[in-house]
mmCIF file of C-alpha atoms and ligand atoms in Angstrom:
data_model
loop_
_atom_site.group_PDB
_atom_site.id
_atom_site.type_symbol
_atom_site.label_atom_id
_atom_site.label_comp_id
_atom_site.label_asym_id
_atom_site.label_seq_id
_atom_site.Cartn_x
_atom_site.Cartn_y
_atom_site.Cartn_z
ATOM 1 C CA MET A 1017 61.959 27.578 -26.015
ATOM 2 C CA ALA A 1018 59.480 27.811 -23.239
ATOM 3 C CA ASP A 1019 60.283 27.220 -19.529
ATOM 4 C CA PRO A 1020 57.334 27.553 -17.339
ATOM 5 C CA ALA A 1021 59.478 26.129 -14.530
ATOM 6 C CA ALA A 1022 61.304 29.546 -14.598
ATOM 7 C CA LYS A 1023 57.969 31.538 -13.579
ATOM 8 C CA ARG A 1024 57.040 28.953 -10.925
ATOM 9 C CA GLY A 1025 60.136 28.186 -8.352
ATOM 10 C CA PRO A 1026 62.235 30.365 -6.460
ATOM 11 C CA GLY A 1027 65.326 28.635 -5.151
ATOM 12 C CA GLY A 1028 65.155 26.917 -1.782
ATOM 13 C CA ALA A 1029 67.123 24.997 0.809
ATOM 14 C CA VAL A 1030 67.280 21.442 1.502
ATOM 15 C CA GLY A 1031 64.909 19.178 4.281
ATOM 16 C CA ASP A 1032 61.661 20.905 5.303
ATOM 17 C CA GLU A 1033 61.979 23.726 2.598
ATOM 18 C CA LEU A 1034 62.239 21.055 -0.326
ATOM 19 C CA ALA A 1035 58.768 19.664 0.793
ATOM 20 C CA GLN A 1036 57.328 23.125 1.058
ATOM 21 C CA LYS A 1037 58.767 23.603 -2.408
ATOM 22 C CA VAL A 1038 57.280 20.494 -3.933
ATOM 23 C CA LYS A 1039 53.890 21.609 -2.055
ATOM 24 C CA LYS A 1040 54.113 25.122 -3.566
ATOM 25 C CA ALA A 1041 55.024 23.553 -7.209
ATOM 26 C CA LYS A 1042 51.742 21.261 -6.750
ATOM 27 C CA THR A 1043 49.566 24.279 -5.575
ATOM 28 C CA ASP A 1044 50.474 26.147 -8.642
ATOM 29 C CA ASP A 1045 49.930 23.060 -10.882
ATOM 30 C CA GLU A 1046 46.317 22.866 -9.267
ATOM 31 C CA LYS A 1047 45.855 26.741 -10.168
ATOM 32 C CA ASP A 1048 46.703 25.735 -13.523
ATOM 33 C CA GLY A 1049 44.321 22.752 -13.820
ATOM 34 C CA GLY A 1050 46.849 20.156 -13.342
ATOM 35 C CA GLU A 1051 44.776 18.432 -10.432
ATOM 36 C CA ALA A 1052 41.097 18.362 -11.676
ATOM 37 C CA GLU A 1053 38.490 16.565 -9.533
ATOM 38 C CA SER A 1054 37.298 13.805 -11.612
ATOM 39 C CA ASP A 1055 34.458 11.468 -11.732
ATOM 40 C CA ASN A 1056 34.605 7.941 -10.270
ATOM 41 C CA VAL A 1057 35.735 6.371 -13.528
ATOM 42 C CA LEU A 1058 36.181 3.107 -11.454
ATOM 43 C CA PHE A 1059 32.633 2.716 -10.345
ATOM 44 C CA GLY A 1060 31.221 -0.755 -11.434
ATOM 45 C CA PHE A 1061 34.915 -1.816 -11.934
ATOM 46 C CA LYS A 1062 34.823 -5.871 -11.982
ATOM 47 C CA THR A 1063 37.984 -7.369 -10.961
ATOM 48 C CA CYS A 1064 39.186 -10.773 -12.773
ATOM 49 C CA SER A 1065 42.390 -11.033 -11.332
ATOM 50 C CA VAL A 1066 45.093 -9.561 -9.285
ATOM 51 C CA LEU A 1067 48.375 -9.771 -11.743
ATOM 52 C CA SER A 1068 50.982 -8.791 -8.855
ATOM 53 C CA ASP A 1069 51.165 -7.378 -5.423
ATOM 54 C CA SER A 1070 53.617 -6.316 -3.056
ATOM 55 C CA SER A 1071 53.113 -6.069 0.805
ATOM 56 C CA ARG A 1072 56.698 -4.362 0.857
ATOM 57 C CA GLU A 1073 55.841 -1.952 -1.828
ATOM 58 C CA LYS A 1074 52.330 -1.441 -0.946
ATOM 59 C CA ASN A 1075 51.175 -1.615 -4.395
ATOM 60 C CA ILE A 1076 48.716 -4.156 -6.307
ATOM 61 C CA PHE A 1077 48.361 -4.236 -9.986
ATOM 62 C CA ILE A 1078 44.677 -5.590 -11.008
ATOM 63 C CA HIS A 1079 43.258 -6.832 -14.169
ATOM 64 C CA GLY A 1080 39.452 -6.252 -14.462
ATOM 65 C CA LYS A 1081 36.535 -5.018 -16.855
ATOM 66 C CA LEU A 1082 35.232 -1.478 -17.068
ATOM 67 C CA ALA A 1083 32.027 -1.127 -18.675
ATOM 68 C CA ASP A 1084 32.947 -4.597 -20.446
ATOM 69 C CA GLN A 1085 36.317 -3.116 -21.725
ATOM 70 C CA ASP A 1086 39.447 -4.643 -20.409
ATOM 71 C CA ALA A 1087 41.357 -2.578 -17.901
ATOM 72 C CA VAL A 1088 44.320 -2.584 -15.603
ATOM 73 C CA VAL A 1089 44.285 -0.690 -12.276
ATOM 74 C CA ILE A 1090 47.421 -0.056 -10.341
ATOM 75 C CA MET A 1091 46.868 1.000 -6.601
ATOM 76 C CA GLU A 1092 49.934 2.067 -4.528
ATOM 77 C CA LYS A 1093 50.049 3.449 -0.999
ATOM 78 C CA THR A 1094 52.160 6.873 -1.042
ATOM 79 C CA PRO A 1095 54.918 7.662 1.457
ATOM 80 C CA ILE A 1096 54.046 9.657 4.751
ATOM 81 C CA ARG A 1097 55.376 13.326 4.325
ATOM 82 C CA GLU A 1098 57.271 15.075 6.828
ATOM 83 C CA ASP A 1099 55.473 18.180 6.190
ATOM 84 C CA VAL A 1100 52.082 16.620 6.911
ATOM 85 C CA LEU A 1101 53.294 14.949 10.420
ATOM 86 C CA ALA A 1102 51.977 17.731 12.627
ATOM 87 C CA GLU A 1103 48.371 17.570 10.998
ATOM 88 C CA ILE A 1104 48.441 13.593 11.276
ATOM 89 C CA PHE A 1105 49.369 13.922 15.011
ATOM 90 C CA SER A 1106 46.461 16.501 15.808
ATOM 91 C CA ASP A 1107 43.716 15.269 13.376
ATOM 92 C CA SER A 1108 43.664 11.531 13.556
ATOM 93 C CA SER A 1109 41.982 9.032 15.541
ATOM 94 C CA LEU A 1110 43.810 6.502 17.372
ATOM 95 C CA LYS A 1111 42.578 3.011 18.379
ATOM 96 C CA LEU A 1112 44.857 0.994 20.778
ATOM 97 C CA GLU A 1113 45.681 -2.606 19.695
ATOM 98 C CA MET A 1114 47.930 -3.704 22.375
ATOM 99 C CA ARG A 1115 50.297 -2.346 25.039
ATOM 100 C CA ASN A 1116 53.072 -4.307 26.871
ATOM 101 C CA ASP A 1117 55.595 -2.531 29.171
ATOM 102 C CA ILE A 1118 57.134 0.688 27.213
ATOM 103 C CA TYR A 1119 55.597 -0.956 23.716
ATOM 104 C CA SER A 1120 52.284 -0.054 22.051
ATOM 105 C CA THR A 1121 50.742 -0.392 18.859
ATOM 106 C CA TYR A 1122 47.776 1.506 17.329
ATOM 107 C CA ARG A 1123 45.375 1.743 14.277
ATOM 108 C CA LEU A 1124 45.595 5.444 13.332
ATOM 109 C CA GLN A 1125 42.810 6.953 11.046
ATOM 110 C CA ALA A 1126 44.303 9.802 9.249
ATOM 111 C CA PRO A 1127 42.312 12.637 7.835
ATOM 112 C CA SER A 1128 40.726 11.296 4.407
ATOM 113 C CA HIS A 1129 43.054 13.788 2.320
ATOM 114 C CA LEU A 1130 46.142 12.240 3.981
ATOM 115 C CA ASN A 1131 45.070 8.720 3.364
ATOM 116 C CA GLU A 1132 45.077 8.910 -0.564
ATOM 117 C CA ILE A 1133 46.042 5.713 -2.824
ATOM 118 C CA LYS A 1134 47.785 6.913 -6.014
ATOM 119 C CA THR A 1135 45.840 4.947 -8.756
ATOM 120 C CA THR A 1136 46.752 4.454 -12.439
ATOM 121 C CA VAL A 1137 44.201 3.033 -14.759
ATOM 122 C CA VAL A 1138 44.758 1.863 -18.274
ATOM 123 C CA CYS A 1139 41.542 1.393 -20.246
ATOM 124 C CA PRO A 1140 41.024 -0.319 -22.630
ATOM 125 C CA ALA A 1141 43.989 -2.186 -21.796
ATOM 126 C CA THR A 1142 45.595 -4.647 -24.384
ATOM 127 C CA GLU A 1143 46.635 -8.246 -23.877
ATOM 128 C CA LYS A 1144 50.061 -6.745 -23.967
ATOM 129 C CA HIS A 1145 49.688 -4.626 -21.077
ATOM 130 C CA VAL A 1146 47.996 -7.316 -18.932
ATOM 131 C CA LYS A 1147 51.024 -9.350 -19.466
ATOM 132 C CA LYS A 1148 53.261 -6.261 -18.777
ATOM 133 C CA TYR A 1149 51.833 -6.156 -15.208
ATOM 134 C CA GLN A 1150 51.589 -9.750 -14.443
ATOM 135 C CA ARG A 1151 54.480 -11.132 -12.152
ATOM 136 C CA GLN A 1152 56.193 -13.532 -14.208
ATOM 137 C CA GLU A 1153 59.659 -15.311 -14.465
ATOM 138 C CA SER A 1154 62.151 -13.346 -16.288
ATOM 139 C CA PHE A 1155 65.053 -14.499 -18.697
ATOM 140 C CA LEU A 1156 67.977 -12.546 -19.579
ATOM 141 C CA VAL A 1157 68.654 -12.346 -23.362
ATOM 142 C CA GLU A 1158 71.901 -11.650 -25.239
ATOM 143 C CA GLU A 1159 71.195 -9.399 -28.253
ATOM 144 C CA THR A 1160 73.728 -8.941 -30.822
ATOM 145 C CA GLY A 1161 73.550 -6.072 -33.471
ATOM 146 C CA LYS A 1162 72.339 -8.785 -36.092
ATOM 147 C CA ASP A 1163 69.795 -10.166 -33.558
ATOM 148 C CA TYR A 1164 68.335 -6.746 -33.262
ATOM 149 C CA GLN A 1165 67.912 -6.487 -37.060
ATOM 150 C CA SER A 1166 66.732 -9.900 -37.584
ATOM 151 C CA ILE A 1167 64.761 -10.748 -34.481
ATOM 152 C CA THR A 1168 63.943 -7.551 -32.365
ATOM 153 C CA LEU A 1169 63.414 -4.843 -35.075
ATOM 154 C CA PRO A 1170 60.678 -6.784 -36.969
ATOM 155 C CA TYR A 1171 59.044 -7.718 -33.781
ATOM 156 C CA ILE A 1172 58.788 -4.299 -32.509
ATOM 157 C CA GLN A 1173 57.616 -3.058 -35.977
ATOM 158 C CA GLU A 1174 54.395 -5.059 -35.533
ATOM 159 C CA GLN A 1175 54.056 -5.531 -31.837
ATOM 160 C CA CYS A 1176 55.014 -2.529 -29.852
ATOM 161 C CA PHE A 1177 52.701 -0.373 -27.413
ATOM 162 C CA SER A 1178 51.029 2.694 -29.049
ATOM 163 C CA VAL A 1179 53.071 5.701 -28.355
ATOM 164 C CA GLN A 1180 49.902 8.014 -28.854
ATOM 165 C CA TRP A 1181 50.310 9.146 -25.440
ATOM 166 C CA VAL A 1182 53.713 10.559 -26.365
ATOM 167 C CA TYR A 1183 52.472 12.351 -29.307
ATOM 168 C CA ASN A 1184 49.769 13.719 -27.216
ATOM 169 C CA ILE A 1185 52.316 15.171 -24.914
ATOM 170 C CA LEU A 1186 54.616 16.595 -27.606
ATOM 171 C CA GLU A 1187 51.393 18.079 -29.275
ATOM 172 C CA LYS A 1188 50.037 19.691 -25.808
ATOM 173 C CA LYS A 1189 46.859 17.457 -26.339
ATOM 174 C CA ALA A 1190 47.716 16.105 -22.961
ATOM 175 C CA GLU A 1191 49.565 16.849 -19.599
ATOM 176 C CA ALA A 1192 50.650 20.106 -20.825
ATOM 177 C CA GLU A 1193 50.074 21.907 -17.627
ATOM 178 C CA ARG A 1194 52.593 19.410 -16.206
ATOM 179 C CA ILE A 1195 55.462 20.259 -18.300
ATOM 180 C CA ILE A 1196 58.594 21.318 -16.364
ATOM 181 C CA TYR A 1197 60.762 22.327 -19.493
ATOM 182 C CA GLU A 1198 60.582 22.237 -22.962
ATOM 183 C CA ASP A 1199 63.137 23.180 -25.838
ATOM 184 C CA GLN A 1200 61.173 23.452 -29.022
ATOM 185 C CA ASP A 1201 63.958 22.740 -31.398
ATOM 186 C CA PRO A 1202 63.118 19.890 -33.680
ATOM 187 C CA LYS A 1203 66.449 18.330 -33.644
ATOM 188 C CA VAL A 1204 67.889 18.621 -30.149
ATOM 189 C CA GLY A 1205 64.502 19.596 -28.484
ATOM 190 C CA PHE A 1206 62.494 17.651 -25.898
ATOM 191 C CA VAL A 1207 59.644 18.161 -23.254
ATOM 192 C CA LEU A 1208 60.691 17.196 -19.538
ATOM 193 C CA LEU A 1209 57.590 16.302 -17.093
ATOM 194 C CA PRO A 1210 57.000 14.326 -14.301
ATOM 195 C CA ASP A 1211 56.552 10.596 -15.124
ATOM 196 C CA PHE A 1212 53.112 9.164 -14.336
ATOM 197 C CA LYS A 1213 54.342 6.944 -11.419
ATOM 198 C CA TRP A 1214 55.417 10.107 -9.661
ATOM 199 C CA ASP A 1215 52.644 11.825 -7.636
ATOM 200 C CA GLN A 1216 54.824 14.833 -7.168
ATOM 201 C CA LYS A 1217 54.267 15.053 -3.429
ATOM 202 C CA GLN A 1218 57.630 14.282 -2.212
ATOM 203 C CA ILE A 1219 61.431 14.592 -3.679
ATOM 204 C CA ASP A 1220 62.132 11.099 -2.239
ATOM 205 C CA ASP A 1221 60.849 9.340 -5.297
ATOM 206 C CA LEU A 1222 61.228 12.137 -7.844
ATOM 207 C CA TYR A 1223 60.879 10.777 -11.433
ATOM 208 C CA LEU A 1224 60.716 12.704 -14.531
ATOM 209 C CA ILE A 1225 61.215 11.920 -18.139
ATOM 210 C CA ALA A 1226 62.498 13.749 -21.052
ATOM 211 C CA ILE A 1227 60.938 12.878 -24.379
ATOM 212 C CA VAL A 1228 62.568 13.955 -27.517
ATOM 213 C CA HIS A 1229 60.846 15.870 -30.456
ATOM 214 C CA GLN A 1230 62.310 13.797 -33.015
ATOM 215 C CA ARG A 1231 59.892 10.932 -33.850
ATOM 216 C CA ASP A 1232 62.011 8.378 -35.644
ATOM 217 C CA ILE A 1233 64.590 7.255 -32.734
ATOM 218 C CA ARG A 1234 63.204 4.205 -31.283
ATOM 219 C CA SER A 1235 65.603 3.256 -28.632
ATOM 220 C CA VAL A 1236 69.411 3.209 -28.089
ATOM 221 C CA ARG A 1237 69.722 0.810 -30.977
ATOM 222 C CA ASP A 1238 68.901 3.827 -33.224
ATOM 223 C CA LEU A 1239 71.640 6.080 -31.860
ATOM 224 C CA THR A 1240 74.837 7.105 -33.532
ATOM 225 C CA SER A 1241 77.219 10.280 -33.128
ATOM 226 C CA GLU A 1242 74.715 12.274 -34.932
ATOM 227 C CA HIS A 1243 72.591 12.206 -31.750
ATOM 228 C CA ILE A 1244 75.263 13.231 -29.357
ATOM 229 C CA ALA A 1245 74.098 16.840 -29.553
ATOM 230 C CA LEU A 1246 70.666 15.726 -28.630
ATOM 231 C CA LEU A 1247 71.594 13.820 -25.849
ATOM 232 C CA GLN A 1248 73.975 16.200 -24.036
ATOM 233 C CA ASN A 1249 71.213 18.975 -24.596
ATOM 234 C CA ILE A 1250 68.786 16.717 -22.784
ATOM 235 C CA PHE A 1251 71.407 16.048 -19.837
ATOM 236 C CA GLN A 1252 72.470 19.433 -19.611
ATOM 237 C CA LYS A 1253 69.073 21.253 -19.709
ATOM 238 C CA GLY A 1254 67.309 18.373 -17.800
ATOM 239 C CA LYS A 1255 69.542 18.456 -14.808
ATOM 240 C CA ASP A 1256 69.312 22.532 -14.961
ATOM 241 C CA ALA A 1257 65.561 22.374 -14.960
ATOM 242 C CA ILE A 1258 65.628 19.979 -11.977
ATOM 243 C CA LEU A 1259 67.979 22.167 -10.132
ATOM 244 C CA GLN A 1260 65.708 25.208 -10.727
ATOM 245 C CA ARG A 1261 62.561 23.464 -9.995
ATOM 246 C CA TYR A 1262 63.362 21.022 -7.153
ATOM 247 C CA ASN A 1263 66.625 22.246 -5.797
ATOM 248 C CA LEU A 1264 68.091 18.837 -6.375
ATOM 249 C CA PRO A 1265 71.467 18.940 -7.884
ATOM 250 C CA ALA A 1266 72.933 16.560 -10.712
ATOM 251 C CA SER A 1267 75.029 14.499 -8.061
ATOM 252 C CA GLN A 1268 71.446 13.470 -6.656
ATOM 253 C CA LEU A 1269 70.107 12.304 -10.124
ATOM 254 C CA ARG A 1270 70.189 8.953 -12.038
ATOM 255 C CA VAL A 1271 69.570 9.733 -15.859
ATOM 256 C CA TYR A 1272 69.354 6.751 -17.994
ATOM 257 C CA LEU A 1273 67.634 5.063 -20.857
ATOM 258 C CA HIS A 1274 65.837 1.579 -21.009
ATOM 259 C CA TYR A 1275 66.835 -0.921 -23.316
ATOM 260 C CA GLN A 1276 64.421 -2.671 -23.969
ATOM 261 C CA PRO A 1277 61.902 0.091 -23.494
ATOM 262 C CA SER A 1278 58.408 -0.463 -23.377
ATOM 263 C CA TYR A 1279 57.777 2.671 -25.621
ATOM 264 C CA TYR A 1280 59.768 2.825 -28.974
ATOM 265 C CA HIS A 1281 60.061 6.522 -28.741
ATOM 266 C CA LEU A 1282 63.177 7.851 -27.384
ATOM 267 C CA HIS A 1283 62.842 9.126 -23.687
ATOM 268 C CA VAL A 1284 65.174 9.650 -21.107
ATOM 269 C CA HIS A 1285 64.399 8.908 -17.201
ATOM 270 C CA PHE A 1286 65.487 11.294 -14.559
ATOM 271 C CA THR A 1287 65.267 9.679 -10.969
ATOM 272 C CA LYS A 1288 66.409 10.693 -7.461
ATOM 273 C CA LEU A 1289 69.639 8.435 -7.089
ATOM 274 C CA SER A 1290 68.226 7.162 -3.628
ATOM 275 C CA TYR A 1291 65.023 5.955 -5.228
ATOM 276 C CA GLN A 1292 65.196 2.392 -6.309
ATOM 277 C CA ALA A 1293 62.791 2.988 -9.531
ATOM 278 C CA PRO A 1294 61.336 -0.042 -11.236
ATOM 279 C CA GLY A 1295 63.700 -0.776 -14.143
ATOM 280 C CA CYS A 1296 66.679 1.056 -12.613
ATOM 281 C CA GLY A 1297 68.826 -2.032 -12.427
ATOM 282 C CA VAL A 1298 72.014 -2.800 -14.492
ATOM 283 C CA GLU A 1299 70.308 -5.279 -16.632
ATOM 284 C CA ARG A 1300 67.886 -2.664 -18.049
ATOM 285 C CA ALA A 1301 69.327 0.943 -17.262
ATOM 286 C CA HIS A 1302 72.041 2.636 -19.409
ATOM 287 C CA LEU A 1303 73.173 5.559 -17.791
ATOM 288 C CA LEU A 1304 73.001 8.711 -20.178
ATOM 289 C CA ALA A 1305 76.497 9.985 -19.416
ATOM 290 C CA ASP A 1306 77.954 6.447 -20.571
ATOM 291 C CA VAL A 1307 75.857 6.261 -23.706
ATOM 292 C CA ILE A 1308 77.112 9.753 -24.797
ATOM 293 C CA GLN A 1309 80.708 8.611 -24.168
ATOM 294 C CA ASN A 1310 80.339 5.259 -25.990
ATOM 295 C CA LEU A 1311 78.836 7.191 -29.142
ATOM 296 C CA GLN A 1312 81.912 9.702 -28.808
ATOM 297 C CA SER A 1313 84.293 6.533 -29.250
ATOM 298 C CA ASP A 1314 82.468 4.913 -31.853
ATOM 299 C CA SER A 1315 79.372 6.242 -33.737
ATOM 300 C CA ASP A 1316 78.172 2.613 -34.390
ATOM 301 C CA TYR A 1317 78.611 1.408 -30.656
ATOM 302 C CA TYR A 1318 74.766 0.815 -30.224
ATOM 303 C CA LYS A 1319 74.570 -0.594 -33.802
ATOM 304 C CA ASN A 1320 77.112 -3.435 -33.080
ATOM 305 C CA ARG A 1321 77.254 -4.095 -29.495
ATOM 306 C CA THR A 1322 75.717 -7.069 -27.658
ATOM 307 C CA LEU A 1323 73.131 -6.032 -25.314
ATOM 308 C CA TYR A 1324 71.735 -7.916 -22.546
ATOM 309 C CA PHE A 1325 68.160 -7.394 -21.168
ATOM 310 C CA PRO A 1326 65.443 -9.338 -19.227
ATOM 311 C CA LEU A 1327 62.240 -10.400 -20.787
ATOM 312 C CA ARG A 1328 59.109 -11.757 -19.144
ATOM 313 C CA LYS A 1329 58.308 -15.550 -19.676
ATOM 314 C CA ASP A 1330 55.365 -14.961 -22.105
ATOM 315 C CA ASP A 1331 56.756 -11.930 -23.875
ATOM 316 C CA GLY A 1332 56.366 -12.515 -27.481
ATOM 317 C CA LEU A 1333 59.840 -11.423 -28.179
ATOM 318 C CA LEU A 1334 61.076 -14.052 -25.955
ATOM 319 C CA SER A 1335 59.423 -16.640 -28.048
ATOM 320 C CA LYS A 1336 61.049 -14.911 -31.218
ATOM 321 C CA PHE A 1337 64.337 -15.458 -29.619
ATOM 322 C CA LYS A 1338 63.761 -18.905 -28.670
ATOM 323 C CA GLU A 1339 62.525 -19.747 -32.241
ATOM 324 C CA ALA A 1340 65.656 -18.473 -33.664
ATOM 325 C CA GLY A 1341 67.513 -20.498 -31.357
ATOM 326 C CA ARG A 1342 69.183 -17.738 -29.339
ATOM 327 C CA LEU A 1343 68.167 -19.045 -26.039
HETATM 328 N N1 GTA B 1108 53.879 11.328 -17.870
HETATM 329 O O1 GTA B 1108 50.715 8.622 -20.055
HETATM 330 C C1 GTA B 1108 51.900 8.762 -19.561
HETATM 331 C C2 GTA B 1108 52.724 7.467 -19.597
HETATM 332 N N2 GTA B 1108 52.825 6.377 -19.642
HETATM 333 C C3 GTA B 1108 51.901 5.773 -20.305
HETATM 334 C C4 GTA B 1108 54.002 5.814 -19.417
HETATM 335 N N3 GTA B 1108 54.826 6.728 -18.834
HETATM 336 C C5 GTA B 1108 54.082 7.931 -18.398
HETATM 337 N N4 GTA B 1108 54.250 9.150 -18.330
HETATM 338 C C6 GTA B 1108 53.586 10.165 -18.517
HETATM 339 N N5 GTA B 1108 52.354 9.897 -19.006
HETATM 340 O O2 GTA B 1108 58.695 5.528 -16.886
HETATM 341 C C7 GTA B 1108 56.232 6.756 -18.384
HETATM 342 C C8 GTA B 1108 56.183 5.197 -17.643
HETATM 343 C C9 GTA B 1108 57.660 4.992 -17.563
HETATM 344 C C10 GTA B 1108 58.099 5.840 -19.279
HETATM 345 C C11 GTA B 1108 58.194 4.859 -19.993
HETATM 346 O O3 GTA B 1108 56.876 6.516 -19.400
HETATM 347 O O4 GTA B 1108 55.848 5.212 -16.123
HETATM 348 P P1 GTA B 1108 59.842 2.603 -20.884
HETATM 349 O O5 GTA B 1108 59.504 2.777 -22.129
HETATM 350 O O6 GTA B 1108 61.254 2.500 -20.548
HETATM 351 O O7 GTA B 1108 59.042 1.643 -20.012
HETATM 352 O O8 GTA B 1108 59.465 4.005 -19.986
HETATM 353 P P2 GTA B 1108 58.873 1.003 -18.784
HETATM 354 O O9 GTA B 1108 59.986 1.308 -17.733
HETATM 355 O O10 GTA B 1108 59.020 -0.761 -18.957
HETATM 356 O O11 GTA B 1108 57.365 1.085 -18.329
HETATM 357 P P3 GTA B 1108 56.850 1.213 -16.854
HETATM 358 O O12 GTA B 1108 55.290 1.558 -17.155
HETATM 359 O O13 GTA B 1108 57.709 2.041 -16.071
HETATM 360 O O14 GTA B 1108 57.011 -0.381 -16.391
HETATM 361 C C12 GTA B 1108 58.105 -0.719 -15.504
HETATM 362 C C13 GTA B 1108 57.677 -1.570 -14.342
HETATM 363 O O15 GTA B 1108 57.133 -0.605 -13.431
HETATM 364 C C14 GTA B 1108 56.365 -2.241 -14.552
HETATM 365 O O16 GTA B 1108 56.489 -3.493 -14.939
HETATM 366 C C15 GTA B 1108 55.804 -2.273 -13.059
HETATM 367 O O17 GTA B 1108 56.301 -3.120 -12.447
HETATM 368 C C16 GTA B 1108 56.060 -0.819 -12.627
HETATM 369 N N6 GTA B 1108 55.097 0.204 -12.678
HETATM 370 C C17 GTA B 1108 54.554 0.490 -13.703
HETATM 371 N N7 GTA B 1108 53.681 1.451 -13.499
HETATM 372 C C18 GTA B 1108 53.636 1.814 -12.190
HETATM 373 C C19 GTA B 1108 52.812 2.394 -11.470
HETATM 374 N N8 GTA B 1108 51.919 3.358 -11.867
HETATM 375 N N9 GTA B 1108 53.016 2.338 -10.167
HETATM 376 C C20 GTA B 1108 53.975 1.525 -9.516
HETATM 377 N N10 GTA B 1108 54.649 0.751 -10.397
HETATM 378 C C21 GTA B 1108 54.548 0.671 -11.580
#
């Protein structure tokens, strides 16, 4: 069992010290080669369309071409951190926009290293990726255990996203330096690492995923009482590792699984309770604690139970439910 976290973080306190702690962890990652300088892979990117954007969330999802390949680029302005305020106040230039009585507004040009845009690139992107990020109307689907067997399972066996990125993590071919904790046991083991939606610069939007070593569990639908030990192991050791590394207690965490997930290899989401992560709503997130209890009371709970989830208007699975007269 390897625990790279153990060598990194001493304990710490809340507030400023937490920010310092994330900063320190980040610095250690940089030393490990976790944040390498890269070429501008977006040079020559040609925008085809804006799939969605949000001025409130300050992000934009773009479909375009990179050297004739389809690509999706996600750009997101990052939160302003307390630990960089002093630098912003002292090293920025400030242009007055308007002044009225005690009120004034400015355009502040922060130093470039404090003005980064978190950018995610999917290339080559499939049509399914483009659809996934497109703003669309959603519909709530009611899936019985029978529907899962006759509609959903055949569809995901043919149509789901590749989980090659997951295997790369489990085999240490990618993101190895980002691993926070690993239990290598083939039955109850898992890898815990930052989700790629989290830039690790502040605890406020903490987001990690635990990916199980077992490769034949697609989603909650495959879980039975046989998997309780695995789930309890992830729950306990995941919470312990997060406490040790980020000084964040279990009472500040939302630990859950998605149904439907995008990637059908069992994984558990760990997010900060106060952070409204995409997909943390009741129509998609199943608390790990509830999943464990449901399996304890009925081994076949997730085989038989009707589950509800939203599907986007042009999701192929939605068409399958319509064709089967289930919507
Ligand atoms: N560390 O390579 C990876 C990687 N990939 C490919 C996916 N994930 C990865 N993590 C690492 N390395 O939380 C993460 C995803 C997600 C989890 C899979 O694995 O970030 P899931 O199977 O339940 O799928 O979880 P989910 O939740 O639908 O996927 P995802 O991508 O989070 O999409 C949900 C919604 O979140 C999207 O529709 C979009 O609105 C939003 N979103 C997605 N990516 C971003 C982003 N980069 N920035 C902001 N919002 C985003």
